[in-house]
mmCIF file with all atom_site columns, C-alpha atoms in Angstrom:
data_model
loop_
_atom_site.group_PDB
_atom_site.id
_atom_site.type_symbol
_atom_site.label_atom_id
_atom_site.label_alt_id
_atom_site.label_comp_id
_atom_site.label_asym_id
_atom_site.label_entity_id
_atom_site.label_seq_id
_atom_site.pdbx_PDB_ins_code
_atom_site.Cartn_x
_atom_site.Cartn_y
_atom_site.Cartn_z
_atom_site.occupancy
_atom_site.B_iso_or_equiv
_atom_site.pdbx_formal_charge
_atom_site.auth_seq_id
_atom_site.auth_comp_id
_atom_site.auth_asym_id
_atom_site.auth_atom_id
_atom_site.pdbx_PDB_model_num
ATOM 1   C CA . MET A 1 1   ? 1.677   -25.608 0.917   1.00 69.00 ? 1   MET A CA 1
ATOM 2   C CA . ASP A 1 2   ? 4.343   -24.229 2.929   1.00 88.00 ? 2   ASP A CA 1
ATOM 3   C CA . ARG A 1 3   ? 2.635   -21.253 4.717   1.00 94.00 ? 3   ARG A CA 1
ATOM 4   C CA . PRO A 1 4   ? 5.577   -19.376 6.644   1.00 97.00 ? 4   PRO A CA 1
ATOM 5   C CA . LEU A 1 5   ? 3.096   -16.024 7.030   1.00 97.00 ? 5   LEU A CA 1
ATOM 6   C CA . GLU A 1 6   ? 0.422   -17.678 8.277   1.00 97.00 ? 6   GLU A CA 1
ATOM 7   C CA . GLY A 1 7   ? -1.300  -15.738 12.379  1.00 97.00 ? 7   GLY A CA 1
ATOM 8   C CA . ILE A 1 8   ? 0.582   -12.845 10.116  1.00 98.00 ? 8   ILE A CA 1
ATOM 9   C CA . ARG A 1 9   ? -1.600  -9.703  9.877   1.00 98.00 ? 9   ARG A CA 1
ATOM 10  C CA . VAL A 1 10  ? -1.174  -6.922  6.767   1.00 98.00 ? 10  VAL A CA 1
ATOM 11  C CA . LEU A 1 11  ? -3.480  -3.940  5.971   1.00 98.00 ? 11  LEU A CA 1
ATOM 12  C CA . SER A 1 12  ? -2.319  -2.609  2.498   1.00 97.00 ? 12  SER A CA 1
ATOM 13  C CA . MET A 1 13  ? -3.859  0.699   1.283   1.00 95.00 ? 13  MET A CA 1
ATOM 14  C CA . GLU A 1 14  ? -2.651  0.070   -2.221  1.00 91.00 ? 14  GLU A CA 1
ATOM 15  C CA . GLN A 1 15  ? -2.973  1.291   -6.009  1.00 85.00 ? 15  GLN A CA 1
ATOM 16  C CA . ALA A 1 16  ? -1.235  0.720   -9.292  1.00 82.00 ? 16  ALA A CA 1
ATOM 17  C CA . ALA A 1 17  ? 0.853   -2.497  -9.110  1.00 84.00 ? 17  ALA A CA 1
ATOM 18  C CA . ALA A 1 18  ? 3.853   -2.883  -7.478  1.00 86.00 ? 18  ALA A CA 1
ATOM 19  C CA . LEU A 1 19  ? 2.453   -2.323  -3.685  1.00 92.00 ? 19  LEU A CA 1
ATOM 20  C CA . PRO A 1 20  ? -0.784  -5.043  -4.587  1.00 93.00 ? 20  PRO A CA 1
ATOM 21  C CA . PHE A 1 21  ? 1.935   -7.287  -6.431  1.00 92.00 ? 21  PHE A CA 1
ATOM 22  C CA . ALA A 1 22  ? 4.112   -7.831  -3.186  1.00 94.00 ? 22  ALA A CA 1
ATOM 23  C CA . THR A 1 23  ? 1.812   -8.416  -0.678  1.00 97.00 ? 23  THR A CA 1
ATOM 24  C CA . ARG A 1 24  ? -0.047  -10.720 -2.832  1.00 96.00 ? 24  ARG A CA 1
ATOM 25  C CA . HIS A 1 25  ? 2.869   -12.922 -2.633  1.00 95.00 ? 25  HIS A CA 1
ATOM 26  C CA . LEU A 1 26  ? 2.465   -12.352 1.670   1.00 97.00 ? 26  LEU A CA 1
ATOM 27  C CA . ALA A 1 27  ? -0.380  -13.142 0.782   1.00 97.00 ? 27  ALA A CA 1
ATOM 28  C CA . ASP A 1 28  ? 0.677   -17.019 -0.900  1.00 95.00 ? 28  ASP A CA 1
ATOM 29  C CA . LEU A 1 29  ? 2.519   -16.746 2.363   1.00 96.00 ? 29  LEU A CA 1
ATOM 30  C CA . GLY A 1 30  ? -0.298  -17.527 4.483   1.00 97.00 ? 30  GLY A CA 1
ATOM 31  C CA . ALA A 1 31  ? -0.429  -14.109 5.956   1.00 98.00 ? 31  ALA A CA 1
ATOM 32  C CA . GLU A 1 32  ? -3.997  -12.482 5.869   1.00 98.00 ? 32  GLU A CA 1
ATOM 33  C CA . VAL A 1 33  ? -3.578  -9.753  4.109   1.00 98.00 ? 33  VAL A CA 1
ATOM 34  C CA . ILE A 1 34  ? -6.754  -6.640  3.844   1.00 98.00 ? 34  ILE A CA 1
ATOM 35  C CA . ARG A 1 35  ? -6.406  -4.866  1.254   1.00 96.00 ? 35  ARG A CA 1
ATOM 36  C CA . VAL A 1 36  ? -8.108  -0.763  1.535   1.00 95.00 ? 36  VAL A CA 1
ATOM 37  C CA . GLU A 1 37  ? -10.723 0.245   -1.548  1.00 90.00 ? 37  GLU A CA 1
ATOM 38  C CA . SER A 1 38  ? -12.565 2.888   -1.860  1.00 81.00 ? 38  SER A CA 1
ATOM 39  C CA . HIS A 1 39  ? -15.461 3.142   -3.407  1.00 72.00 ? 39  HIS A CA 1
ATOM 40  C CA . GLN A 1 40  ? -14.207 6.654   -4.423  1.00 68.00 ? 40  GLN A CA 1
ATOM 41  C CA . ARG A 1 41  ? -11.678 4.999   -6.497  1.00 58.00 ? 41  ARG A CA 1
ATOM 42  C CA . GLY A 1 42  ? -12.786 2.090   -6.719  1.00 53.00 ? 42  GLY A CA 1
ATOM 43  C CA . SER A 1 43  ? -10.861 -1.086  -8.669  1.00 52.00 ? 43  SER A CA 1
ATOM 44  C CA . ALA A 1 44  ? -11.269 -0.628  -12.369 1.00 50.00 ? 44  ALA A CA 1
ATOM 45  C CA . ALA A 1 45  ? -7.716  0.541   -11.892 1.00 51.00 ? 45  ALA A CA 1
ATOM 46  C CA . GLN A 1 46  ? -6.276  -2.321  -11.182 1.00 51.00 ? 46  GLN A CA 1
ATOM 47  C CA . PRO A 1 47  ? -4.768  -3.557  -14.058 1.00 52.00 ? 47  PRO A CA 1
ATOM 48  C CA . GLU A 1 48  ? -4.453  -7.600  -12.378 1.00 63.00 ? 48  GLU A CA 1
ATOM 49  C CA . PRO A 1 49  ? -7.797  -8.192  -11.244 1.00 68.00 ? 49  PRO A CA 1
ATOM 50  C CA . ASP A 1 50  ? -5.404  -11.484 -9.926  1.00 82.00 ? 50  ASP A CA 1
ATOM 51  C CA . LEU A 1 51  ? -3.501  -9.339  -8.284  1.00 86.00 ? 51  LEU A CA 1
ATOM 52  C CA . PHE A 1 52  ? -7.004  -9.086  -5.645  1.00 86.00 ? 52  PHE A CA 1
ATOM 53  C CA . ARG A 1 53  ? -5.653  -12.978 -4.880  1.00 88.00 ? 53  ARG A CA 1
ATOM 54  C CA . SER A 1 54  ? -6.518  -14.460 -1.172  1.00 91.00 ? 54  SER A CA 1
ATOM 55  C CA . LYS A 1 55  ? -7.055  -11.301 -0.496  1.00 94.00 ? 55  LYS A CA 1
ATOM 56  C CA . ARG A 1 56  ? -9.462  -10.009 1.730   1.00 95.00 ? 56  ARG A CA 1
ATOM 57  C CA . ARG A 1 57  ? -11.172 -6.453  0.615   1.00 93.00 ? 57  ARG A CA 1
ATOM 58  C CA . LEU A 1 58  ? -12.302 -3.905  2.639   1.00 94.00 ? 58  LEU A CA 1
ATOM 59  C CA . GLY A 1 59  ? -14.071 -1.139  1.759   1.00 93.00 ? 59  GLY A CA 1
ATOM 60  C CA . LEU A 1 60  ? -13.507 2.292   3.487   1.00 94.00 ? 60  LEU A CA 1
ATOM 61  C CA . ASP A 1 61  ? -13.665 6.664   2.459   1.00 93.00 ? 61  ASP A CA 1
ATOM 62  C CA . LEU A 1 62  ? -10.706 7.952   4.136   1.00 94.00 ? 62  LEU A CA 1
ATOM 63  C CA . GLY A 1 63  ? -12.383 11.508  3.466   1.00 93.00 ? 63  GLY A CA 1
ATOM 64  C CA . SER A 1 64  ? -15.505 10.525  5.969   1.00 94.00 ? 64  SER A CA 1
ATOM 65  C CA . PRO A 1 65  ? -16.958 10.613  8.969   1.00 95.00 ? 65  PRO A CA 1
ATOM 66  C CA . GLY A 1 66  ? -15.227 8.094   11.276  1.00 96.00 ? 66  GLY A CA 1
ATOM 67  C CA . GLY A 1 67  ? -12.696 6.801   7.838   1.00 96.00 ? 67  GLY A CA 1
ATOM 68  C CA . PRO A 1 68  ? -9.231  6.768   9.524   1.00 97.00 ? 68  PRO A CA 1
ATOM 69  C CA . GLU A 1 69  ? -10.847 6.614   12.794  1.00 97.00 ? 69  GLU A CA 1
ATOM 70  C CA . LEU A 1 70  ? -11.464 2.813   11.002  1.00 97.00 ? 70  LEU A CA 1
ATOM 71  C CA . PHE A 1 71  ? -8.485  2.351   9.790   1.00 97.00 ? 71  PHE A CA 1
ATOM 72  C CA . ARG A 1 72  ? -6.714  2.788   12.570  1.00 98.00 ? 72  ARG A CA 1
ATOM 73  C CA . ARG A 1 73  ? -9.117  0.705   14.492  1.00 98.00 ? 73  ARG A CA 1
ATOM 74  C CA . VAL A 1 74  ? -7.647  -2.221  12.353  1.00 98.00 ? 74  VAL A CA 1
ATOM 75  C CA . ALA A 1 75  ? -4.385  -1.000  11.993  1.00 98.00 ? 75  ALA A CA 1
ATOM 76  C CA . ALA A 1 76  ? -3.433  -1.919  15.512  1.00 98.00 ? 76  ALA A CA 1
ATOM 77  C CA . GLY A 1 77  ? -4.456  -4.876  15.715  1.00 98.00 ? 77  GLY A CA 1
ATOM 78  C CA . CYS A 1 78  ? -1.934  -5.567  12.387  1.00 98.00 ? 78  CYS A CA 1
ATOM 79  C CA . ASP A 1 79  ? 1.579   -6.439  12.108  1.00 98.00 ? 79  ASP A CA 1
ATOM 80  C CA . ILE A 1 80  ? 2.869   -4.556  9.100   1.00 98.00 ? 80  ILE A CA 1
ATOM 81  C CA . VAL A 1 81  ? 0.924   -1.635  7.454   1.00 98.00 ? 81  VAL A CA 1
ATOM 82  C CA . ALA A 1 82  ? 1.298   -0.757  3.942   1.00 98.00 ? 82  ALA A CA 1
ATOM 83  C CA . HIS A 1 83  ? 0.691   1.664   1.956   1.00 95.00 ? 83  HIS A CA 1
ATOM 84  C CA . ASN A 1 84  ? 1.972   3.430   -1.341  1.00 92.00 ? 84  ASN A CA 1
ATOM 85  C CA . PHE A 1 85  ? 0.323   6.978   -1.068  1.00 90.00 ? 85  PHE A CA 1
ATOM 86  C CA . THR A 1 86  ? 3.097   10.219  -1.141  1.00 88.00 ? 86  THR A CA 1
ATOM 87  C CA . PRO A 1 87  ? 3.983   10.875  2.821   1.00 90.00 ? 87  PRO A CA 1
ATOM 88  C CA . ARG A 1 88  ? 1.739   13.980  2.132   1.00 90.00 ? 88  ARG A CA 1
ATOM 89  C CA . VAL A 1 89  ? -1.865  11.574  2.064   1.00 90.00 ? 89  VAL A CA 1
ATOM 90  C CA . MET A 1 90  ? -1.302  8.981   5.040   1.00 93.00 ? 90  MET A CA 1
ATOM 91  C CA . ARG A 1 91  ? -0.295  12.565  7.507   1.00 93.00 ? 91  ARG A CA 1
ATOM 92  C CA . GLN A 1 92  ? -3.507  13.844  5.397   1.00 95.00 ? 92  GLN A CA 1
ATOM 93  C CA . PHE A 1 93  ? -6.254  11.041  7.816   1.00 96.00 ? 93  PHE A CA 1
ATOM 94  C CA . GLY A 1 94  ? -3.733  10.643  10.852  1.00 96.00 ? 94  GLY A CA 1
ATOM 95  C CA . ILE A 1 95  ? -2.781  6.976   9.248   1.00 97.00 ? 95  ILE A CA 1
ATOM 96  C CA . ASP A 1 96  ? 1.453   7.610   8.384   1.00 96.00 ? 96  ASP A CA 1
ATOM 97  C CA . TYR A 1 97  ? 4.255   5.991   11.425  1.00 96.00 ? 97  TYR A CA 1
ATOM 98  C CA . PRO A 1 98  ? 4.103   8.788   13.832  1.00 97.00 ? 98  PRO A CA 1
ATOM 99  C CA . SER A 1 99  ? 0.220   7.744   14.144  1.00 97.00 ? 99  SER A CA 1
ATOM 100 C CA . ILE A 1 100 ? 0.115   4.545   13.586  1.00 98.00 ? 100 ILE A CA 1
ATOM 101 C CA . ARG A 1 101 ? 2.705   2.983   15.618  1.00 98.00 ? 101 ARG A CA 1
ATOM 102 C CA . ALA A 1 102 ? 1.185   5.256   18.785  1.00 98.00 ? 102 ALA A CA 1
ATOM 103 C CA . LEU A 1 103 ? -1.184  2.840   18.457  1.00 97.00 ? 103 LEU A CA 1
ATOM 104 C CA . LYS A 1 104 ? 1.016   0.137   17.813  1.00 97.00 ? 104 LYS A CA 1
ATOM 105 C CA . PRO A 1 105 ? 5.639   0.310   18.857  1.00 98.00 ? 105 PRO A CA 1
ATOM 106 C CA . ASP A 1 106 ? 5.991   -3.001  17.520  1.00 98.00 ? 106 ASP A CA 1
ATOM 107 C CA . VAL A 1 107 ? 3.961   -1.732  13.570  1.00 98.00 ? 107 VAL A CA 1
ATOM 108 C CA . ILE A 1 108 ? 6.088   -3.223  10.431  1.00 98.00 ? 108 ILE A CA 1
ATOM 109 C CA . TYR A 1 109 ? 5.224   -0.058  7.761   1.00 97.00 ? 109 TYR A CA 1
ATOM 110 C CA . LEU A 1 110 ? 6.252   -0.418  4.329   1.00 96.00 ? 110 LEU A CA 1
ATOM 111 C CA . SER A 1 111 ? 5.660   2.980   2.556   1.00 93.00 ? 111 SER A CA 1
ATOM 112 C CA . LEU A 1 112 ? 6.468   1.834   -1.234  1.00 88.00 ? 112 LEU A CA 1
ATOM 113 C CA . THR A 1 113 ? 7.309   5.633   -2.597  1.00 84.00 ? 113 THR A CA 1
ATOM 114 C CA . GLY A 1 114 ? 8.482   6.754   -5.701  1.00 75.00 ? 114 GLY A CA 1
ATOM 115 C CA . PHE A 1 115 ? 11.097  9.248   -3.874  1.00 70.00 ? 115 PHE A CA 1
ATOM 116 C CA . GLY A 1 116 ? 11.006  8.235   -0.412  1.00 70.00 ? 116 GLY A CA 1
ATOM 117 C CA . THR A 1 117 ? 9.270   9.898   2.900   1.00 77.00 ? 117 THR A CA 1
ATOM 118 C CA . THR A 1 118 ? 11.840  12.573  2.710   1.00 77.00 ? 118 THR A CA 1
ATOM 119 C CA . GLY A 1 119 ? 13.361  15.080  -0.039  1.00 80.00 ? 119 GLY A CA 1
ATOM 120 C CA . PRO A 1 120 ? 12.399  17.866  -2.190  1.00 82.00 ? 120 PRO A CA 1
ATOM 121 C CA . TRP A 1 121 ? 10.700  14.923  -4.437  1.00 73.00 ? 121 TRP A CA 1
ATOM 122 C CA . GLY A 1 122 ? 9.438   12.975  -0.931  1.00 66.00 ? 122 GLY A CA 1
ATOM 123 C CA . GLU A 1 123 ? 5.910   14.442  -2.308  1.00 71.00 ? 123 GLU A CA 1
ATOM 124 C CA . ARG A 1 124 ? 5.533   13.441  -5.966  1.00 74.00 ? 124 ARG A CA 1
ATOM 125 C CA . PRO A 1 125 ? 3.452   10.725  -6.769  1.00 69.00 ? 125 PRO A CA 1
ATOM 126 C CA . LEU A 1 126 ? 5.231   8.007   -8.832  1.00 69.00 ? 126 LEU A CA 1
ATOM 127 C CA . PHE A 1 127 ? 4.045   4.856   -11.605 1.00 67.00 ? 127 PHE A CA 1
ATOM 128 C CA . GLY A 1 128 ? 5.811   3.115   -13.358 1.00 65.00 ? 128 GLY A CA 1
ATOM 129 C CA . PRO A 1 129 ? 5.979   4.517   -17.079 1.00 69.00 ? 129 PRO A CA 1
ATOM 130 C CA . GLY A 1 130 ? 8.249   7.626   -14.794 1.00 67.00 ? 130 GLY A CA 1
ATOM 131 C CA . ALA A 1 131 ? 10.234  5.575   -12.367 1.00 67.00 ? 131 ALA A CA 1
ATOM 132 C CA . GLU A 1 132 ? 11.493  3.597   -16.223 1.00 73.00 ? 132 GLU A CA 1
ATOM 133 C CA . ALA A 1 133 ? 11.912  7.057   -17.781 1.00 70.00 ? 133 ALA A CA 1
ATOM 134 C CA . VAL A 1 134 ? 13.827  8.078   -13.813 1.00 72.00 ? 134 VAL A CA 1
ATOM 135 C CA . SER A 1 135 ? 15.697  5.747   -13.903 1.00 76.00 ? 135 SER A CA 1
ATOM 136 C CA . GLY A 1 136 ? 17.129  4.946   -16.477 1.00 76.00 ? 136 GLY A CA 1
ATOM 137 C CA . HIS A 1 137 ? 15.949  1.202   -17.675 1.00 72.00 ? 137 HIS A CA 1
ATOM 138 C CA . ASN A 1 138 ? 14.831  3.600   -20.620 1.00 71.00 ? 138 ASN A CA 1
ATOM 139 C CA . GLU A 1 139 ? 17.916  4.694   -22.212 1.00 76.00 ? 139 GLU A CA 1
ATOM 140 C CA . MET A 1 140 ? 18.960  1.041   -21.515 1.00 77.00 ? 140 MET A CA 1
ATOM 141 C CA . ILE A 1 141 ? 15.930  -0.204  -24.043 1.00 78.00 ? 141 ILE A CA 1
ATOM 142 C CA . GLY A 1 142 ? 16.896  2.253   -26.642 1.00 73.00 ? 142 GLY A CA 1
ATOM 143 C CA . PRO A 1 143 ? 14.409  3.094   -29.324 1.00 74.00 ? 143 PRO A CA 1
ATOM 144 C CA . ALA A 1 144 ? 11.388  1.118   -30.325 1.00 70.00 ? 144 ALA A CA 1
ATOM 145 C CA . ASP A 1 145 ? 13.552  0.355   -33.673 1.00 73.00 ? 145 ASP A CA 1
#
C-alpha cells in the first residue's frame, strides 16, 4: 500500500466529524495521528467510530493541572497540530498558534473553525447543521416535500 505521509506526526484535538474525517485520511496515507481525548467530554458524541481508525488516542484533560503543558510537550514533537475548537479555547489553554510555533517554528497549525479565527464571528462554534444553513446549502436542497 502506498503511504506517502509515513514519518509525519499529527496531533489532533478534534470533535464532531469534519476534522476527524480529515485526520483519518492522513492516517490512512501513513501519518501517525494522535487524537487527543478528554474523559470530561468522552467520545460518545462521535458519530462514527470508524473516524478513529488508524489513530493513536491520548487521554488528556486540558483543564487539569499539567494538561496544557503535556499537550505542548507532545506538540513539540509533531509536524502538524490540528484542532476544530474556537480560538478562545486554544488561547485559554496556551495551545494557540503563537504558543505552539514558539515550541516548533516549522509546525503546520490547522485551525478548522466555522467562521475563521478573526472577525465578528471568529469566536462562534459551528457544527454541520449550522454550516449547512449559513452556507445556503439548505436553500439549494429545497423543502422536504
